[in-house]
Coordinates of C-alpha atoms in Angstrom, one line a residue:
M163 CA -8.2 -3.1 24.4
K164 CA -9.4 0.6 22.6
K165 CA -7.9 0.6 19.2
I166 CA -5.3 3.4 17.7
I167 CA -4.2 4.8 14.2
I168 CA -0.6 5.7 14.8
I169 CA 1.0 7.8 11.4
S170 CA 4.5 7.9 12.0
G171 CA 7.3 8.9 9.5
P172 CA 10.3 11.7 8.8
T173 CA 8.8 15.0 8.0
A174 CA 7.6 16.5 4.6
S175 CA 6.8 13.1 4.2
G176 CA 2.6 13.4 3.7
K177 CA 1.4 12.7 8.0
S178 CA -0.9 15.8 7.6
K179 CA -2.6 15.4 4.9
L180 CA -3.3 11.2 5.0
A181 CA -4.3 12.2 8.6
L182 CA -6.5 14.1 7.0
T183 CA -8.9 11.8 4.5
L184 CA -8.7 9.2 6.6
A185 CA -10.0 10.5 9.8
K186 CA -12.6 11.8 7.2
S187 CA -13.0 8.3 6.2
I188 CA -13.2 6.4 9.6
D189 CA -14.6 10.2 11.3
A190 CA -11.9 10.1 14.1
E191 CA -10.2 12.8 15.9
I192 CA -6.1 13.7 15.6
I193 CA -3.9 13.6 18.1
N194 CA -1.2 16.1 17.4
A195 CA 2.8 14.0 18.5
D196 CA 4.6 16.2 17.8
S197 CA 7.5 18.4 20.5
F198 CA 6.8 21.7 19.0
Q199 CA 3.7 22.5 16.7
I200 CA 2.0 22.3 20.9
Y201 CA 2.9 26.0 21.2
K202 CA 1.0 28.5 20.8
Q203 CA 3.6 30.5 19.7
L204 CA 5.7 29.0 17.1
I205 CA 4.0 28.9 14.1
I206 CA 5.7 29.6 10.7
G207 CA 8.5 27.6 11.3
V208 CA 7.0 23.8 12.7
D209 CA 4.3 23.9 9.9
K210 CA 1.2 23.2 11.9
P211 CA -1.7 22.7 9.9
S212 CA -4.3 25.0 8.5
N213 CA -7.1 26.9 10.0
D214 CA -9.5 25.0 7.5
D215 CA -7.7 21.6 8.6
L216 CA -8.0 22.4 11.9
V217 CA -11.7 23.0 12.0
S218 CA -12.3 19.9 9.8
V219 CA -11.5 17.3 12.3
K220 CA -10.9 17.9 15.4
H221 CA -6.8 18.6 16.7
H222 CA -5.4 18.0 20.0
L223 CA -1.9 18.8 21.1
I224 CA -2.1 21.1 19.2
D225 CA -1.7 25.3 20.3
S226 CA -1.9 23.9 24.0
I227 CA 0.2 25.6 25.6
N228 CA 2.7 28.9 26.1
V229 CA 7.0 28.4 24.5
D230 CA 8.1 29.2 28.7
Q231 CA 5.6 26.3 29.8
S232 CA 7.5 22.9 29.6
W233 CA 6.3 20.0 27.8
S234 CA 8.1 16.4 28.4
I235 CA 7.0 13.0 26.7
A236 CA 5.9 12.6 30.7
H237 CA 3.6 15.4 29.7
F238 CA 2.4 13.5 25.9
L239 CA 1.7 10.1 27.4
K240 CA -0.5 12.0 30.2
Q241 CA -2.9 13.7 28.2
A242 CA -2.6 11.7 25.3
N243 CA -4.3 8.8 27.4
L244 CA -6.4 11.5 28.7
I245 CA -7.5 12.4 25.1
I246 CA -7.7 8.5 23.9
D247 CA -9.9 7.1 27.4
N248 CA -12.4 10.0 27.5
S249 CA -13.3 10.5 23.5
E250 CA -16.6 8.0 21.7
K251 CA -14.7 8.4 18.4
N252 CA -12.2 6.8 16.7
I253 CA -8.0 8.8 17.7
I254 CA -5.2 9.0 14.7
V255 CA -2.5 9.9 16.6
I256 CA 0.6 11.4 13.9
G257 CA 3.4 12.5 14.2
G258 CA 7.7 12.7 13.4
S259 CA 8.2 12.6 17.3
V260 CA 9.3 9.2 17.7
L261 CA 9.7 9.3 21.0
Y262 CA 6.0 10.1 21.6
I263 CA 5.3 7.4 19.4
D264 CA 7.5 5.5 21.3
A265 CA 6.2 6.5 24.6
L266 CA 1.8 5.7 23.8
I267 CA 3.2 2.3 22.2
K268 CA 5.2 0.6 25.6
N269 CA 3.2 2.4 28.0
Y270 CA 6.2 4.3 29.1
K271 CA 6.5 4.9 32.8
L272 CA 8.0 7.9 33.0
D273 CA 8.2 10.8 36.3
E274 CA 7.0 14.1 36.1
C275 CA 9.9 16.0 34.1
G276 CA 9.7 13.0 31.7
R277 CA 12.8 11.1 32.1
T278 CA 14.3 8.9 34.5
S279 CA 16.8 10.5 36.3
K280 CA 19.3 8.2 36.2
F281 CA 22.1 9.4 33.9
N282 CA 21.3 12.7 34.8
H283 CA 24.8 13.4 36.9
L284 CA 26.8 12.0 34.5
T285 CA 29.0 15.2 31.8
C286 CA 28.9 15.5 28.2
E287 CA 31.8 14.0 27.7
E288 CA 31.1 11.1 30.4
L289 CA 28.6 9.8 28.7
V290 CA 30.3 10.6 25.1
A291 CA 32.7 7.6 26.3
K292 CA 30.5 5.5 28.0
I293 CA 28.3 5.4 24.8
S294 CA 31.5 4.9 22.5
H295 CA 32.1 2.4 24.6
Y296 CA 29.1 0.6 23.2
Q297 CA 28.0 1.9 20.2
K298 CA 31.0 4.2 19.1
D299 CA 28.3 5.6 15.6
L300 CA 25.1 6.2 17.2
I301 CA 27.4 10.0 18.5
N302 CA 26.7 12.4 15.9
N303 CA 27.8 16.3 15.3
S304 CA 24.1 16.3 16.1
N305 CA 24.2 15.1 19.8
I306 CA 27.5 15.1 21.3
N307 CA 26.6 18.0 22.9
S308 CA 22.9 17.7 24.0
H309 CA 22.5 16.0 27.5
N310 CA 18.9 15.3 27.0
R311 CA 19.3 13.1 23.8
L312 CA 23.2 11.4 25.1
V313 CA 21.4 10.0 28.6
R314 CA 18.7 8.6 26.5
M315 CA 21.9 6.9 24.0
Y316 CA 23.3 5.1 26.8
E317 CA 19.7 3.9 29.0
N318 CA 18.7 3.0 26.2
I319 CA 22.6 0.5 26.1
V320 CA 22.2 0.2 30.0
N321 CA 18.7 -0.7 29.8
K322 CA 17.8 -2.4 26.6
N323 CA 14.9 0.1 26.3
I324 CA 14.6 4.1 27.0
N325 CA 12.2 3.4 29.6
Q326 CA 10.2 0.9 32.2
V327 CA 7.1 -0.7 30.1
N328 CA 3.4 -0.9 31.5
E329 CA 1.7 -3.6 29.7
Q330 CA 0.3 -2.2 26.7
K331 CA -2.9 0.3 27.1
Y332 CA -4.0 -0.3 23.8
E333 CA -3.6 -2.6 20.3
F334 CA -2.6 0.0 17.2
F335 CA -2.5 -0.3 13.8
H336 CA 0.6 1.5 12.2
I337 CA 1.1 3.1 9.1
F338 CA 4.4 4.1 8.6
V339 CA 4.5 7.3 6.0
N340 CA 7.7 6.5 3.0
Q341 CA 8.6 8.3 0.1
E342 CA 11.4 8.2 -1.7
R343 CA 15.0 10.2 0.3
S344 CA 15.0 12.8 -2.7
K345 CA 11.5 12.9 -2.4
I346 CA 11.9 14.3 1.3
Y347 CA 14.9 16.5 0.6
E348 CA 12.8 18.3 -2.2
K349 CA 9.8 19.5 -0.3
I350 CA 11.5 20.0 3.4
N351 CA 13.9 22.1 0.7
L352 CA 10.3 24.3 -0.9
R353 CA 8.8 24.2 1.5
T354 CA 11.8 26.1 3.8
E355 CA 11.7 28.6 1.6
K356 CA 7.6 28.8 2.0
M357 CA 8.7 29.2 5.4
M358 CA 11.4 32.4 5.1
H359 CA 8.7 33.7 2.3
N360 CA 5.6 34.1 4.8
G361 CA 7.9 35.6 7.6
L362 CA 10.0 33.1 9.4
I363 CA 11.9 36.6 9.8
E364 CA 9.6 38.2 11.7
E365 CA 8.1 35.4 13.4
V366 CA 11.7 35.1 14.8
K367 CA 12.1 39.0 15.6
E368 CA 8.5 39.1 17.3
L369 CA 9.3 35.9 19.8
S370 CA 12.6 37.0 20.9
S371 CA 11.5 40.2 22.0
K372 CA 10.1 38.8 24.9
Y373 CA 11.6 35.3 25.1
D374 CA 14.8 34.4 25.8
F375 CA 15.8 31.5 22.8
R376 CA 18.0 29.9 25.1
K377 CA 16.2 28.8 27.8
Y378 CA 13.2 27.6 26.9
N379 CA 13.5 24.0 24.3
A380 CA 10.5 25.0 22.5
F381 CA 13.2 27.5 20.4
K382 CA 15.4 24.0 19.2
A383 CA 12.7 24.1 17.0
I384 CA 14.9 23.8 13.6
G385 CA 15.4 27.9 12.2
Y386 CA 14.8 29.8 15.8
L387 CA 17.9 29.4 17.2
D388 CA 20.0 30.1 13.8
I389 CA 18.1 32.5 12.0
L390 CA 18.9 35.0 15.8
D391 CA 22.6 34.4 15.7
N392 CA 22.1 35.2 12.1
N393 CA 21.1 39.0 13.7
F394 CA 17.7 38.0 11.3
L395 CA 19.9 38.3 7.9
I396 CA 18.0 36.4 5.2
D397 CA 20.9 35.1 3.1
E398 CA 21.6 31.9 1.2
N399 CA 24.1 30.3 3.9
L400 CA 20.9 30.6 6.0
I401 CA 18.7 29.5 4.4
E402 CA 21.0 26.7 3.0
K403 CA 21.6 25.3 6.6
I404 CA 18.6 25.5 8.1
K405 CA 16.9 23.2 4.5
R406 CA 20.7 21.0 5.5
K407 CA 19.5 20.2 9.3
T408 CA 16.3 19.5 8.2
R409 CA 17.5 17.0 5.7
N410 CA 19.8 15.6 8.9
Y411 CA 16.5 15.3 10.6
A412 CA 14.2 13.7 8.2
K413 CA 17.0 10.8 8.3
R414 CA 17.8 10.7 12.1
Q415 CA 13.2 9.7 11.8
L416 CA 14.2 7.8 9.6
T417 CA 16.7 5.3 11.0
W418 CA 15.0 5.9 14.6
C419 CA 11.0 4.9 12.7
H420 CA 12.7 1.4 10.9
N421 CA 14.9 0.5 14.1
K422 CA 11.7 1.2 17.1
F423 CA 9.0 0.5 14.7
E424 CA 7.0 -2.5 13.2
F425 CA 5.0 -2.0 10.5
D426 CA 1.4 -2.6 9.5
F427 CA 1.2 -0.6 6.5
E428 CA 3.8 1.6 4.8
F429 CA 2.4 4.4 2.9
Q430 CA 3.4 5.6 0.0
N431 CA 1.3 7.6 -2.3
Q432 CA -2.9 8.7 -3.2
I433 CA -3.0 5.5 -5.1
Q434 CA -3.2 3.7 -1.6
I435 CA -5.7 4.5 0.7
P436 CA -9.1 2.9 -1.1
L437 CA -6.6 0.2 0.4
L438 CA -5.6 1.8 3.4
E439 CA -8.5 2.4 4.2
I440 CA -9.9 -1.0 3.7
Q441 CA -7.3 -2.8 6.9
V442 CA -7.9 0.5 9.1
K443 CA -11.5 -0.3 9.3
N444 CA -10.7 -4.1 9.2
F445 CA -8.3 -3.3 12.3
L446 CA -11.2 -1.0 13.6
M447 CA -13.9 -3.5 13.5
N448 CA -12.1 -6.8 13.9
I449 CA -13.1 -8.0 10.6
E450 CA -10.4 -10.4 9.1
K451 CA -8.6 -8.9 6.4
P452 CA -9.0 -10.2 2.9
K453 CA -7.7 -13.7 1.9
S454 CA -7.4 -13.2 -1.9
L455 CA -6.4 -10.6 -4.4
Y456 CA -7.3 -9.2 -7.3
V457 CA -4.3 -7.9 -10.0
H458 CA -5.0 -6.0 -13.4
I459 CA -3.1 -5.9 -15.9
P460 CA -4.7 -3.6 -18.4
F461 CA -2.6 -3.9 -22.0
C462 CA -2.8 -5.3 -24.5
K463 CA -0.5 -6.0 -27.0
N464 CA -5.0 -5.6 -30.0
I465 CA -7.7 -4.8 -28.3
C466 CA -10.7 -7.0 -29.0
S467 CA -13.4 -6.5 -30.4
Y468 CA -16.6 -8.0 -27.6
C469 CA -14.5 -6.1 -24.8
D470 CA -15.5 -4.2 -22.6
F471 CA -12.8 -4.2 -19.4
K472 CA -10.4 -1.7 -18.7
R473 CA -7.6 -1.7 -21.4
E474 CA -4.9 -0.1 -22.9
I475 CA -2.5 -0.4 -25.9
Y476 CA 0.9 -1.7 -24.7
K477 CA 3.2 0.9 -24.3
K478 CA 6.7 -0.5 -23.5
N479 CA 7.7 2.6 -21.4
E480 CA 3.8 2.8 -19.3
T481 CA 3.8 -0.4 -18.0
N482 CA 7.7 -0.5 -16.4
I483 CA 5.8 2.6 -14.7
Y484 CA 2.4 1.2 -14.5
T485 CA 4.7 -2.6 -12.5
V486 CA 6.9 -0.2 -10.1
D487 CA 3.2 1.5 -9.4
L488 CA 1.8 -1.8 -8.4
I489 CA 4.4 -2.6 -6.9
K490 CA 4.7 -0.2 -4.4
Q491 CA 1.6 -0.8 -4.0
L492 CA 1.5 -4.3 -3.1
K493 CA 3.5 -3.8 -1.0
A494 CA 1.4 -2.5 1.3
I495 CA -0.1 -6.3 1.7
N496 CA 2.0 -7.9 4.3
H497 CA -0.3 -10.7 5.0
K498 CA -0.3 -14.1 3.2
L499 CA -3.1 -15.0 0.6
E500 CA -5.4 -18.0 0.1
T501 CA -5.8 -17.0 -3.5
I502 CA -3.8 -15.0 -6.4
Y503 CA -5.8 -13.8 -9.6
I504 CA -3.0 -12.3 -11.6
G505 CA -6.0 -10.8 -15.0
G506 CA -6.4 -8.4 -17.4
G507 CA -6.1 -7.0 -20.4
T508 CA -3.0 -9.6 -21.3
P509 CA -1.4 -10.3 -18.1
N510 CA 1.7 -12.1 -20.1
C511 CA 1.9 -9.0 -22.7
L512 CA 4.5 -7.7 -20.2
D513 CA 7.8 -8.0 -20.5
D514 CA 9.5 -10.5 -18.7
N515 CA 11.4 -8.8 -16.4
D516 CA 8.6 -6.5 -15.5
L517 CA 6.7 -9.7 -15.2
E518 CA 9.3 -11.2 -13.1
L519 CA 9.0 -7.6 -10.6
L520 CA 5.3 -7.9 -10.6
L521 CA 6.0 -11.5 -9.5
N522 CA 8.8 -11.5 -7.0
Q523 CA 7.1 -9.0 -5.2
L524 CA 3.8 -11.1 -5.1
S525 CA 5.6 -14.4 -4.3
D526 CA 5.7 -12.9 -0.8
N527 CA 2.2 -12.9 0.0
C528 CA 1.8 -17.0 -0.6
T529 CA 2.1 -19.7 1.3
S530 CA 2.2 -23.5 0.0
N531 CA -1.5 -23.5 -0.2
T532 CA -1.5 -20.7 -2.2
E533 CA -3.4 -20.3 -5.5
F534 CA -1.6 -18.2 -7.7
T535 CA -3.4 -18.1 -10.8
I536 CA -3.0 -16.0 -14.2
E537 CA -4.5 -15.3 -17.7
L538 CA -2.3 -16.3 -20.7
N539 CA -2.3 -14.8 -24.1
P540 CA -1.7 -17.8 -25.6
E541 CA 1.0 -15.8 -28.5
F542 CA 2.9 -14.8 -26.3
V543 CA 3.9 -18.1 -23.8
S544 CA 7.5 -19.3 -23.8
L545 CA 10.0 -21.1 -22.1
V546 CA 11.1 -18.4 -20.7
Q547 CA 8.0 -17.3 -19.5
I548 CA 7.2 -20.4 -17.8
N549 CA 10.5 -20.5 -16.4
L550 CA 9.6 -16.9 -14.3
L551 CA 6.3 -18.5 -13.4
K552 CA 7.3 -21.9 -12.1
K553 CA 10.2 -19.9 -10.1
Y554 CA 7.4 -17.5 -8.7
H555 CA 5.0 -20.5 -7.4
V556 CA 2.2 -19.3 -9.7
N557 CA 0.2 -22.9 -10.0
R558 CA -2.6 -21.9 -12.3
I559 CA -3.1 -21.0 -15.6
S560 CA -5.7 -19.5 -17.1
L561 CA -5.5 -19.3 -21.3
G562 CA -7.5 -17.3 -23.0
V563 CA -8.8 -19.3 -26.5
Q564 CA -11.9 -17.9 -26.8
S565 CA -12.5 -20.4 -30.3
L566 CA -10.6 -22.4 -32.6
N567 CA -11.8 -21.2 -36.1
D568 CA -9.2 -19.4 -37.2
S569 CA -12.0 -17.3 -39.2
I570 CA -14.4 -16.2 -35.7
L571 CA -11.0 -16.0 -34.2
K572 CA -9.6 -13.4 -36.6
K573 CA -13.2 -11.7 -36.4
I574 CA -13.3 -11.2 -33.2
G575 CA -9.4 -9.9 -33.1
R576 CA -8.2 -11.9 -31.5
V577 CA -3.9 -12.5 -32.8
H578 CA -3.8 -16.0 -32.9
E579 CA -4.9 -19.4 -33.9
K580 CA -5.9 -22.3 -33.3
S581 CA -2.2 -23.6 -34.1
T582 CA -1.1 -21.5 -31.7
I583 CA -3.5 -22.1 -28.4
I584 CA -2.0 -25.7 -29.9
K585 CA 1.1 -25.0 -29.6
A586 CA 0.1 -23.1 -26.0
I587 CA -1.4 -26.0 -24.8
E588 CA 1.5 -28.3 -25.5
L589 CA 4.0 -26.7 -23.7
L590 CA 2.3 -25.4 -20.3
N591 CA 1.3 -29.0 -20.2
E592 CA 4.6 -30.2 -19.8
H593 CA 5.5 -27.5 -16.4
F594 CA 1.6 -26.9 -15.4
N595 CA -1.4 -30.0 -13.9
N596 CA -4.3 -27.1 -13.5
I597 CA -4.6 -25.3 -17.0
S598 CA -8.3 -23.8 -17.2
C599 CA -9.3 -22.6 -20.4
D600 CA -11.7 -19.7 -21.5
F601 CA -14.2 -20.3 -24.5
I602 CA -17.2 -17.6 -26.0
Y603 CA -20.4 -19.4 -27.3
N604 CA -22.6 -17.8 -29.8
L605 CA -19.6 -15.5 -31.3
P606 CA -20.4 -14.3 -34.6
K607 CA -20.8 -17.6 -37.1
M608 CA -20.1 -19.8 -34.2
I609 CA -22.2 -23.4 -36.2
E610 CA -22.8 -27.3 -33.7
K611 CA -18.9 -28.0 -35.2
D612 CA -17.2 -25.6 -33.4
I613 CA -18.6 -26.8 -30.0
D614 CA -17.3 -30.2 -30.9
D615 CA -13.7 -29.2 -31.8
I616 CA -13.7 -27.4 -28.1
I617 CA -15.2 -31.0 -26.7
N618 CA -12.3 -32.6 -28.5
F619 CA -10.0 -30.2 -27.9
I620 CA -10.5 -30.6 -23.9
N621 CA -10.5 -34.9 -24.5
L622 CA -7.4 -34.3 -25.8
Y623 CA -5.1 -31.9 -24.3
D624 CA -6.7 -33.4 -20.8
I625 CA -7.9 -30.5 -19.4
K626 CA -8.4 -30.1 -16.0
H627 CA -11.0 -26.4 -16.4
I628 CA -13.0 -24.4 -18.7
S629 CA -15.0 -21.1 -18.5
F630 CA -17.3 -20.3 -20.8
Y631 CA -19.4 -17.4 -21.4
A632 CA -22.0 -16.0 -23.1
L633 CA -21.1 -13.8 -25.8
E634 CA -21.9 -10.5 -24.3
I635 CA -22.2 -6.6 -26.3
K636 CA -20.4 -4.7 -23.9
D637 CA -21.8 -0.5 -24.2
N638 CA -17.3 0.7 -25.1
S639 CA -17.3 -2.8 -27.1
L640 CA -15.9 -2.2 -30.6
L641 CA -19.2 -4.8 -31.5
N642 CA -21.2 -2.2 -29.8
K643 CA -20.2 0.3 -32.2
M644 CA -20.8 -2.0 -34.4
K645 CA -24.0 -2.5 -34.4
Y646 CA -23.7 -5.8 -34.1
Q647 CA -26.9 -8.0 -32.5
I648 CA -26.8 -11.2 -31.0
D649 CA -28.9 -14.2 -32.6
L650 CA -31.1 -15.1 -28.5
D651 CA -32.4 -18.2 -30.0
E652 CA -29.8 -19.8 -31.3
E653 CA -27.5 -18.3 -28.3
S654 CA -30.2 -21.1 -26.0
N655 CA -29.5 -23.7 -28.8
Q656 CA -25.5 -23.0 -28.3
M657 CA -26.1 -23.5 -24.3
D658 CA -28.0 -26.7 -24.1
A659 CA -25.8 -28.7 -26.8
L660 CA -22.7 -26.6 -24.5
Q661 CA -24.0 -28.5 -21.5
S662 CA -25.3 -31.6 -23.1
K663 CA -22.0 -32.7 -24.9
L664 CA -19.4 -31.4 -22.0
T665 CA -22.0 -33.4 -19.6
S666 CA -21.5 -37.1 -22.2
K667 CA -18.4 -36.8 -24.2
T668 CA -15.9 -35.3 -20.9
K669 CA -15.3 -35.9 -17.3
L670 CA -16.0 -32.0 -16.7
R671 CA -18.9 -31.3 -14.1
R672 CA -20.5 -27.9 -14.2
Y673 CA -20.3 -26.8 -10.6
E674 CA -20.6 -23.3 -10.8
V675 CA -23.2 -20.4 -13.8
S676 CA -19.9 -20.9 -16.0
N677 CA -17.4 -23.0 -15.0
W678 CA -16.5 -26.4 -15.4
A679 CA -14.0 -28.8 -13.6
K680 CA -12.6 -32.4 -14.2
A681 CA -13.2 -32.5 -10.0
E682 CA -13.4 -30.7 -7.2
T683 CA -9.1 -30.0 -7.1
F684 CA -9.5 -28.0 -10.0
Y685 CA -12.9 -25.7 -9.2
S686 CA -11.4 -21.8 -9.3
K687 CA -11.0 -21.2 -5.2
H688 CA -10.9 -17.4 -6.3
N689 CA -13.8 -17.5 -8.0
L690 CA -15.6 -19.0 -5.8
G691 CA -14.4 -15.9 -3.5
Y692 CA -16.4 -13.7 -5.4
W693 CA -19.4 -15.6 -5.1
K694 CA -19.5 -16.5 -1.8
M695 CA -18.5 -12.6 -0.6
N696 CA -15.6 -13.3 0.6
Q697 CA -13.6 -10.0 0.8
W698 CA -11.0 -9.6 -1.4
Y699 CA -8.6 -7.0 -2.4
G700 CA -8.5 -5.4 -5.9
I701 CA -5.5 -3.6 -7.4
G702 CA -4.7 -1.6 -10.3
N703 CA -5.6 0.5 -13.1
G704 CA -10.1 -1.1 -12.9
A705 CA -9.5 -3.5 -10.3
T706 CA -12.6 -3.9 -8.2
G707 CA -12.0 -4.6 -4.6
F708 CA -15.5 -6.0 -2.0
Y709 CA -15.4 -4.7 1.0
K710 CA -17.8 -5.3 4.0
N711 CA -20.2 -5.6 1.1
S712 CA -19.1 -2.9 -0.5
Y713 CA -16.9 -3.0 -3.8
V714 CA -13.9 -0.1 -3.9
P715 CA -13.2 0.5 -6.9
A716 CA -9.3 1.1 -6.8
D717 CA -9.0 4.5 -7.8
G718 CA -10.7 5.1 -5.4
S719 CA -13.7 6.4 -6.8

């Protein structure tokens, strides 16, 4: 079964821009599912793609027929099927004509007129009465005198579907392009003004000298009859009327789309492009969707001297904007995951409201078996925060300890002390059974006693998992700017001491280069996925996903 990408959504939502971007990424051609852009003579008023866009990606069913020729759902379905069946490239179907999209998905059985004619003999008044008997709220000023719309509505009520359908012919990945309604309306208003400036009045005047507007369906496109009835005069009332009609049309499209379709991806902004491309390519190549997700929170209230990760100083307004934007991206991951990992930065420096927003969204991707990890800094751990984590199914904690020596902690820029760590681990142990602690060896002035203190800490607080990393001097770290030099001999000695004491004096066993656990139950499933080269999503500023043996930065770079 051939696989087809569909992009639908309200007018002015950015469907065309997305289709072009995606088509270039997956080597696709575009089929236009718009009931007015098909006409050659309609140009300015139907907002066709630019000539450059039409050259860069092959488009079908744009500028294909004259305004005095008939065009229906049946014609669209027949032509779209021919194009799809004969094309060797991937296909993207894009448009705001919801019935065209619905007909393709459900493979309508249609006559050559594009509709069944069972109720065509009824008058508008009769149809309104019959429809109102079942569902009065369907009738409004925009359809009360439209015989075709009324027929479609009544057929839908009677038949529970507008047309009989065949067995589904293709497999679809359906993308719904949506933005805040206020933004869509703003774009509609600006686009209308641009059309007027670009010569829509002149286009209507020229076409009206050649064609009877009331005879052909082509001129039902918003604005054409309005300009004709206004005697080709531009005034504020005319412009506002066209804006209002277009906004109402967008509103109807939103309603129809939500009522008609189930979507595989809801697209809201450009930052979602890398994630969308992964999902589309998975669909086209029958690759299973990633089962893991990494979410990056780049904010810290203090920058550690060894850190080279993407990070920035915490600012309340910026973190809220960032969190809201993360949630928009995460909504596109509409399936359950095996592992979720929130890292940073300092994820728990977010205030409780932002943290709850994020956790609430991620909980939708959880099952009872999902490993859900969050990195915590000891100084921010609180009972309120713990209750939030438990509420939204977080079941694994990674605590950033690094050292138990207050002097060393100060040197590397950590703001917590040993007493803060102990307070945090005691509180966490009351609520979580799966806690990992991060440590670094070969830190400045670190001696064997510091290793012994860590061993005692592990045993005293029954730590189930640790990650022990060698200090690295990264290019963008403060230690590098300070010209700090690592003593490689001391690093080797400390590594040997660590391995020996962890093996002989704790119940931890090494299962990966830097990771130790008491039992397989406490292995980090998420980190093992990295080692096994499993696919994962990477979301957030500085995050990287992994797809088809390639790393995919979350920003698309």
